[in-house]
Amino acid sequence: MSKTYNPYDNVLKVVSEAAGILGYSDSDIEALKYPERELKVAIPVRMDDGSTKVFEGYRIQHSTSRGPAKGGIRFHPDVNPDEVRALAAWMTFKCAVVNIPYGGGKGGVVCDPGKLSEDEIRAITRRFTAAIAPLIGPEQDIPAPDVGTNAAVMGWMMDTYSMLKGHCVHGVVTGKPIELGGALGRSEATGRGVMFTVKNVLKKKGIPAQGTIVAIQGMGNVGSVTAKLLYQGGLKVVAVSDVSGGLYKKEGLCIPQILEYLSKDRKNLLSGYQEEGITRISNAELLELDVKLLIPAALENQINLSNAKKIKADIIIEAANGPTASEADDILKKKNIMVVPDILSNAGGVVVSYFEWVQNIQSVNWTEETVNEKLKDIMDSAFDAVWNIAESNNATLRTGAYLIAVKRVVDAKKARAIWP
Ligand code: GLU
């Protein structure tokens, strides 16, 4: 990641642009530029070898104007305050664009889960949860999984918080194991939402799904579920990648076989996968493939000034948060490449997190069919709203999404007015 790249500046740029079109004054959006609350914590952990290591962690609440802060916890070596700030702000606008009653927050710990044992990950999780406990809670701020964390981590967070409170608190985190009140369908929700977005954009463009050529960067939770559902939907996934590099096969990769290999062992990487007829490519090469749909499902700043001119895809569906730097956005626009923005296309995860929280609060259980149907309704109507507002303003889909989201957040702020 380049030193000068600051993802939070990216967010502010697009927010200001949308506010300008909406006719808001500088005062109307001034408070949105500053995260409401930031906490940095030190996390001492006794490692398996007996040594003590101190990890750095963050929880940042960008906005609570529309409801409690909501957003994931990232375990990754590149976690830093500007990244967490940007991720928190994206959550504010993501929750607003799909109109669920939350603000935005995000957290992270600087660590590499691939190099830690399960005991060490659990120890980090517990101490981190205790350190941010004053900020979180079902009515204040509700964490969830993100890059490098999963349902097991959420289960430990829920247990730690509950132990500190002295009673069981299901609604403090979402994306939990099902037996702890996790929602059916939550683990696949982000990828399922990406699939609905793909279907919606293909429908608008009059492109049949069958045989549509796709490349997916990232085989974490989001990338792998997206690959599975698109493969099942008849699209031809010709390339996938992870940290170890990518695979390409012109005739289409055998996604079920790849997913089976990856799920056998959490240490398995694509570099160790074998299939007849595959070519090994780099992540950079994957992004520049001549495909109909490019789906970045890894980290921020993957499409930037250094490669934007070389992108050949017709449509980019942002499954990761912030995969396109704003300078690259301008180039893609000139090249007529359509970008479906992250805050819309990857919102399925937080939408089903909302369903989980609603079920926890009411102590009820919905079926997986109910969850998936309700998710589809929200994703489809948010997509239509963004498409229509972008079209009527002759703007990109990203600007369209922010026109809706910024209006909802600013109007909520105005209705509350400034306290005291
Ligand atoms: N980490 C996911 C995201 O970036 C989900 C957040 C949540 O469910 O709260 O949208």
XYZ file of C-alpha atoms and ligand atoms in Angstrom:
430
model
C 0.000 0.000 0.000
C 1.505 3.357 -1.000
C 2.421 5.739 1.829
C 0.449 8.658 0.448
C -2.777 6.680 0.098
C -5.233 7.632 2.826
C -8.571 5.825 2.493
C -10.308 8.277 4.835
C -9.566 11.107 2.363
C -11.272 8.976 -0.305
C -14.436 8.825 1.784
C -14.457 12.563 2.485
C -14.011 13.355 -1.208
C -17.053 11.400 -2.334
C -19.156 12.646 0.614
C -18.352 16.284 -0.267
C -19.199 15.686 -3.912
C -22.580 14.166 -3.020
C -23.314 16.929 -0.491
C -22.591 19.514 -3.190
C -25.100 17.928 -5.600
C -27.655 17.695 -2.770
C -27.222 21.407 -2.078
C -25.996 20.995 1.504
C -23.810 23.673 3.025
C -20.348 23.037 4.497
C -21.909 23.293 7.979
C -24.379 20.542 7.137
C -21.602 18.028 6.544
C -18.872 19.421 8.813
C -19.510 16.967 11.672
C -19.416 13.993 9.286
C -15.734 14.648 8.643
C -14.830 13.753 12.232
C -15.329 10.264 13.683
C -17.391 10.617 16.863
C -15.191 8.433 19.048
C -11.835 6.653 18.690
C -10.280 4.204 21.101
C -6.782 2.785 20.814
C -5.915 -0.127 23.077
C -2.873 -2.225 23.972
C -3.531 -5.957 24.106
C -0.975 -7.961 26.098
C -1.102 -11.667 25.310
C 0.765 -14.675 26.717
C 1.933 -16.470 23.560
C 2.191 -20.256 23.192
C 5.971 -20.116 23.683
C 5.536 -18.413 27.077
C 6.600 -14.950 25.910
C 4.404 -11.842 26.278
C 3.495 -9.890 23.171
C 1.535 -6.638 23.058
C -0.796 -6.105 20.088
C -2.335 -2.800 19.026
C -6.108 -2.528 18.616
C -8.724 0.053 17.673
C -12.458 0.646 17.816
C -13.685 3.733 15.998
C -17.262 4.993 15.840
C -17.708 7.256 12.858
C -21.370 8.127 13.398
C -24.255 7.203 15.657
C -26.729 9.679 14.153
C -29.028 7.018 12.689
C -28.560 4.386 15.398
C -25.899 2.412 17.254
C -22.498 2.144 15.577
C -22.227 -1.056 13.516
C -19.312 -2.709 11.783
C -16.746 -5.454 11.766
C -13.503 -6.274 13.527
C -10.467 -6.811 11.287
C -7.412 -8.878 12.262
C -4.698 -7.998 9.726
C -1.046 -6.802 9.784
C -1.930 -3.599 7.824
C -4.604 -2.356 10.271
C -3.949 1.334 11.062
C -6.044 4.266 12.343
C -6.723 5.830 8.914
C -7.903 2.499 7.565
C -10.186 1.820 10.548
C -11.535 5.393 10.298
C -12.355 4.906 6.611
C -13.897 1.494 7.211
C -16.048 2.999 10.015
C -17.234 5.813 7.735
C -18.052 3.380 4.913
C -20.252 1.514 7.425
C -22.161 4.740 8.197
C -23.008 5.207 4.521
C -23.526 1.492 3.844
C -26.150 1.242 6.597
C -27.754 4.427 5.282
C -27.933 3.310 1.642
C -29.789 0.109 2.582
C -31.761 2.045 5.212
C -31.084 -0.039 8.313
C -31.145 1.861 11.634
C -27.444 1.996 12.389
C -24.516 4.348 12.307
C -21.033 3.149 11.422
C -18.074 1.775 13.349
C -15.121 -0.490 12.810
C -12.376 -2.111 14.808
C -9.143 -3.870 14.185
C -6.111 -5.521 15.700
C -2.681 -5.377 14.072
C -1.845 -9.071 13.817
C -1.521 -11.879 11.285
C -4.028 -14.624 12.162
C -2.334 -16.948 9.648
C 0.723 -16.983 11.919
C -1.137 -17.406 15.226
C -2.517 -20.507 16.925
C -6.198 -20.759 17.851
C -5.320 -20.227 21.535
C -3.429 -17.031 20.675
C -6.278 -15.712 18.503
C -8.760 -16.415 21.322
C -6.506 -14.659 23.854
C -6.203 -11.587 21.606
C -9.969 -11.587 21.058
C -10.804 -11.784 24.760
C -8.386 -9.079 25.890
C -9.366 -6.822 22.983
C -13.073 -7.275 23.824
C -12.425 -6.392 27.459
C -10.464 -3.309 26.380
C -13.251 -1.995 24.112
C -16.084 -3.179 26.388
C -16.852 0.379 27.613
C -17.805 1.317 24.034
C -19.702 -1.702 22.766
C -23.137 -3.129 23.583
C -26.392 -3.965 21.780
C -27.579 -0.361 22.090
C -24.219 1.368 21.538
C -21.968 -0.394 19.087
C -22.260 -3.883 17.637
C -19.150 -5.564 16.156
C -19.224 -8.328 13.497
C -16.723 -10.343 11.450
C -14.469 -8.694 8.851
C -11.160 -9.646 7.185
C -9.300 -12.154 9.399
C -12.162 -12.784 11.850
C -15.084 -15.222 11.758
C -18.009 -16.673 13.713
C -15.679 -18.340 16.262
C -14.094 -14.949 17.083
C -17.591 -13.444 17.484
C -18.515 -16.300 19.840
C -15.503 -15.480 22.050
C -16.365 -11.763 21.948
C -19.934 -12.505 22.998
C -18.738 -14.772 25.815
C -16.151 -12.273 27.089
C -18.633 -9.393 27.093
C -21.287 -11.579 28.770
C -18.832 -12.702 31.480
C -17.932 -9.071 32.207
C -21.621 -8.112 32.453
C -22.521 -11.166 34.511
C -25.307 -12.282 32.157
C -25.748 -13.523 28.613
C -25.778 -10.675 26.043
C -26.544 -12.138 22.609
C -27.011 -8.843 20.797
C -23.524 -7.408 21.488
C -22.061 -8.891 18.288
C -23.461 -10.336 15.062
C -22.096 -13.072 12.826
C -21.998 -15.391 15.853
C -22.115 -19.194 15.750
C -25.745 -20.336 15.216
C -25.830 -22.013 18.656
C -25.146 -18.613 20.299
C -27.946 -16.806 18.483
C -26.236 -16.332 15.121
C -28.613 -15.757 12.194
C -29.075 -18.547 9.687
C -27.660 -17.276 6.397
C -25.315 -14.703 8.008
C -22.062 -16.451 7.031
C -23.047 -16.399 3.349
C -24.871 -13.059 3.424
C -22.212 -10.740 1.993
C -21.496 -13.066 -0.949
C -25.230 -13.626 -1.487
C -25.743 -9.863 -1.569
C -22.931 -9.558 -4.142
C -24.700 -12.243 -6.211
C -27.992 -10.295 -6.085
C -26.073 -7.175 -7.162
C -24.498 -9.049 -10.087
C -27.943 -10.280 -11.178
C -29.392 -6.775 -10.898
C -26.650 -5.128 -12.921
C -26.749 -7.828 -15.629
C -30.527 -7.411 -15.886
C -30.230 -3.638 -16.294
C -27.553 -4.085 -18.962
C -29.496 -6.840 -20.760
C -26.647 -9.354 -20.352
C -27.609 -13.023 -19.785
C -25.986 -14.536 -16.666
C -25.242 -17.847 -18.392
C -21.609 -17.913 -19.504
C -20.802 -14.353 -18.355
C -17.066 -14.193 -17.713
C -15.968 -13.211 -14.188
C -12.691 -12.732 -12.303
C -12.717 -12.607 -8.497
C -9.852 -11.225 -6.417
C -9.829 -12.697 -2.890
C -10.994 -16.088 -1.624
C -11.932 -15.127 1.928
C -15.515 -15.414 3.156
C -16.889 -12.899 0.639
C -14.907 -13.987 -2.436
C -15.485 -17.693 -1.923
C -19.262 -17.431 -1.344
C -19.562 -15.074 -4.324
C -17.600 -17.526 -6.503
C -19.794 -20.417 -5.370
C -23.100 -18.633 -5.998
C -22.048 -17.181 -9.365
C -20.762 -20.592 -10.488
C -24.099 -22.120 -9.451
C -25.861 -19.343 -11.361
C -24.144 -20.358 -14.601
C -21.528 -17.592 -14.827
C -18.050 -18.615 -15.944
C -15.496 -17.824 -13.221
C -12.192 -17.797 -15.155
C -9.927 -16.426 -12.416
C -9.658 -16.334 -8.626
C -6.835 -15.334 -6.281
C -5.708 -15.130 -2.667
C -2.548 -13.849 -0.921
C -0.504 -16.595 -2.598
C -1.506 -15.491 -6.131
C -4.154 -16.427 -8.663
C -5.420 -19.124 -11.013
C -6.714 -18.617 -14.543
C -8.544 -21.027 -16.832
C -10.164 -19.793 -20.037
C -12.851 -22.521 -20.001
C -13.809 -21.623 -16.416
C -12.446 -22.904 -13.099
C -14.020 -25.751 -11.145
C -15.109 -23.577 -8.200
C -16.581 -26.391 -6.013
C -13.265 -28.263 -6.214
C -11.290 -25.112 -5.306
C -13.565 -24.370 -2.350
C -13.320 -27.917 -1.093
C -9.524 -27.708 -1.209
C -9.451 -24.340 0.612
C -11.861 -25.464 3.332
C -9.910 -28.633 4.169
C -7.315 -26.684 6.163
C -7.293 -22.985 7.096
C -3.612 -22.874 6.036
C -4.394 -24.103 2.469
C -3.647 -21.478 -0.215
C -4.370 -21.404 -3.940
C -0.643 -21.797 -4.705
C -0.988 -25.429 -3.548
C -4.112 -26.167 -5.626
C -3.892 -28.384 -8.724
C -6.347 -28.529 -11.636
C -5.750 -29.485 -15.241
C -5.375 -26.543 -17.612
C -4.845 -23.781 -15.046
C -2.336 -20.954 -15.506
C -0.849 -19.314 -12.380
C -1.214 -15.540 -12.427
C -0.482 -12.731 -9.975
C -3.136 -10.632 -8.235
C -2.070 -7.690 -10.421
C -2.609 -9.777 -13.569
C -6.037 -10.907 -12.386
C -7.202 -7.302 -12.051
C -6.160 -6.559 -15.639
C -7.888 -9.555 -17.278
C -10.252 -9.004 -20.184
C -13.477 -10.089 -18.469
C -17.083 -8.896 -18.362
C -17.194 -8.671 -14.545
C -14.310 -7.957 -12.196
C -15.064 -8.534 -8.509
C -12.391 -7.258 -6.114
C -13.184 -9.071 -2.834
C -9.960 -8.511 -0.895
C -8.621 -5.232 0.513
C -8.639 -1.478 -0.196
C -6.732 0.386 -2.889
C -6.372 -2.486 -5.349
C -7.429 -0.431 -8.361
C -5.405 2.759 -8.225
C -3.417 5.178 -10.375
C -0.847 2.494 -11.189
C -3.272 0.083 -12.893
C -6.588 1.873 -13.588
C -5.681 2.567 -17.223
C -4.998 -1.138 -17.752
C -8.330 -2.434 -16.422
C -10.226 -4.205 -19.220
C -13.362 -5.398 -17.402
C -16.684 -3.871 -18.497
C -18.168 -3.783 -15.014
C -16.544 -3.761 -11.558
C -18.606 -5.013 -8.614
C -16.877 -3.914 -5.406
C -17.228 -6.775 -2.926
C -14.347 -5.524 -0.748
C -14.507 -2.217 1.123
C -12.738 0.567 -0.744
C -11.009 -1.490 -3.479
C -10.968 1.492 -5.867
C -8.967 4.614 -4.972
C -10.770 7.838 -5.931
C -8.180 8.882 -8.553
C -8.781 5.532 -10.241
C -12.533 6.180 -10.202
C -12.032 9.178 -12.491
C -10.017 7.083 -14.964
C -12.560 4.244 -14.945
C -15.338 6.737 -15.609
C -13.471 8.074 -18.658
C -12.969 4.510 -19.870
C -16.733 3.905 -19.498
C -16.210 1.129 -16.976
C -19.200 0.834 -14.681
C -18.412 0.508 -10.954
C -21.041 -0.804 -8.530
C -19.833 0.703 -5.245
C -18.883 -1.239 -2.115
C -21.449 0.427 0.145
C -24.173 -1.038 -2.066
C -22.787 -4.321 -3.417
C -21.297 -5.672 -0.179
C -24.092 -4.477 2.131
C -25.622 -7.976 2.377
C -23.420 -8.816 5.364
C -24.548 -5.948 7.527
C -28.159 -6.346 6.411
C -28.218 -9.899 7.766
C -26.284 -8.692 10.831
C -29.234 -6.373 11.382
C -31.611 -9.362 11.048
C -29.507 -11.237 13.616
C -29.633 -8.338 16.085
C -33.400 -7.953 15.602
C -33.893 -11.677 16.317
C -31.602 -11.517 19.392
C -33.424 -8.548 20.859
C -36.809 -10.232 20.414
C -35.549 -13.742 21.288
C -37.014 -15.187 18.092
C -35.574 -17.311 15.270
C -36.203 -16.808 11.581
C -35.731 -19.541 8.982
C -32.915 -19.260 6.456
C -35.521 -18.807 3.695
C -36.992 -15.802 5.521
C -33.526 -14.291 5.978
C -32.588 -14.784 2.313
C -35.913 -13.415 1.033
C -35.721 -10.320 3.219
C -32.096 -9.815 2.162
C -33.068 -10.001 -1.511
C -35.869 -7.456 -1.024
C -33.512 -4.953 0.599
C -30.665 -5.490 -1.899
C -33.004 -5.221 -4.899
C -34.747 -2.076 -3.765
C -31.489 -0.367 -2.725
C -30.014 -1.251 -6.132
C -33.007 0.195 -7.992
C -32.957 3.376 -5.910
C -29.224 3.887 -6.553
C -29.557 3.105 -10.264
C -32.444 5.559 -10.689
C -30.881 8.462 -8.784
C -27.569 7.967 -10.631
C -29.394 7.977 -13.963
C -31.444 11.079 -13.197
C -28.320 12.967 -12.070
C -26.187 11.626 -14.915
C -23.793 10.442 -12.204
C -21.849 7.254 -11.453
C -23.427 4.569 -9.291
C -20.990 5.508 -6.512
C -22.194 9.101 -6.535
C -25.781 7.811 -6.706
C -25.268 5.623 -3.643
C -23.761 8.547 -1.709
C -26.582 10.875 -2.771
C -29.003 8.546 -0.989
C -26.738 7.760 1.974
C -25.471 11.277 2.680
C -29.025 12.642 2.538
C -30.236 10.079 5.097
C -27.334 10.750 7.475
C -27.418 14.549 7.162
C -31.202 14.686 7.521
C -30.997 12.554 10.674
C -28.290 14.827 12.050
C -30.339 17.914 11.265
C -33.475 16.449 12.850
C -31.521 15.736 16.045
C -29.755 19.126 15.950
C -26.567 19.758 17.910
C -26.603 18.921 21.600
C -26.549 20.797 24.005
N -17.554 -6.437 7.975
C -18.748 -6.378 7.181
C -18.762 -5.117 6.361
O -17.746 -4.530 6.082
C -20.012 -6.603 7.985
C -20.260 -5.631 9.091
C -21.424 -6.003 10.010
O -22.097 -6.990 9.746
O -21.633 -5.284 10.970
O -19.788 -4.710 5.877
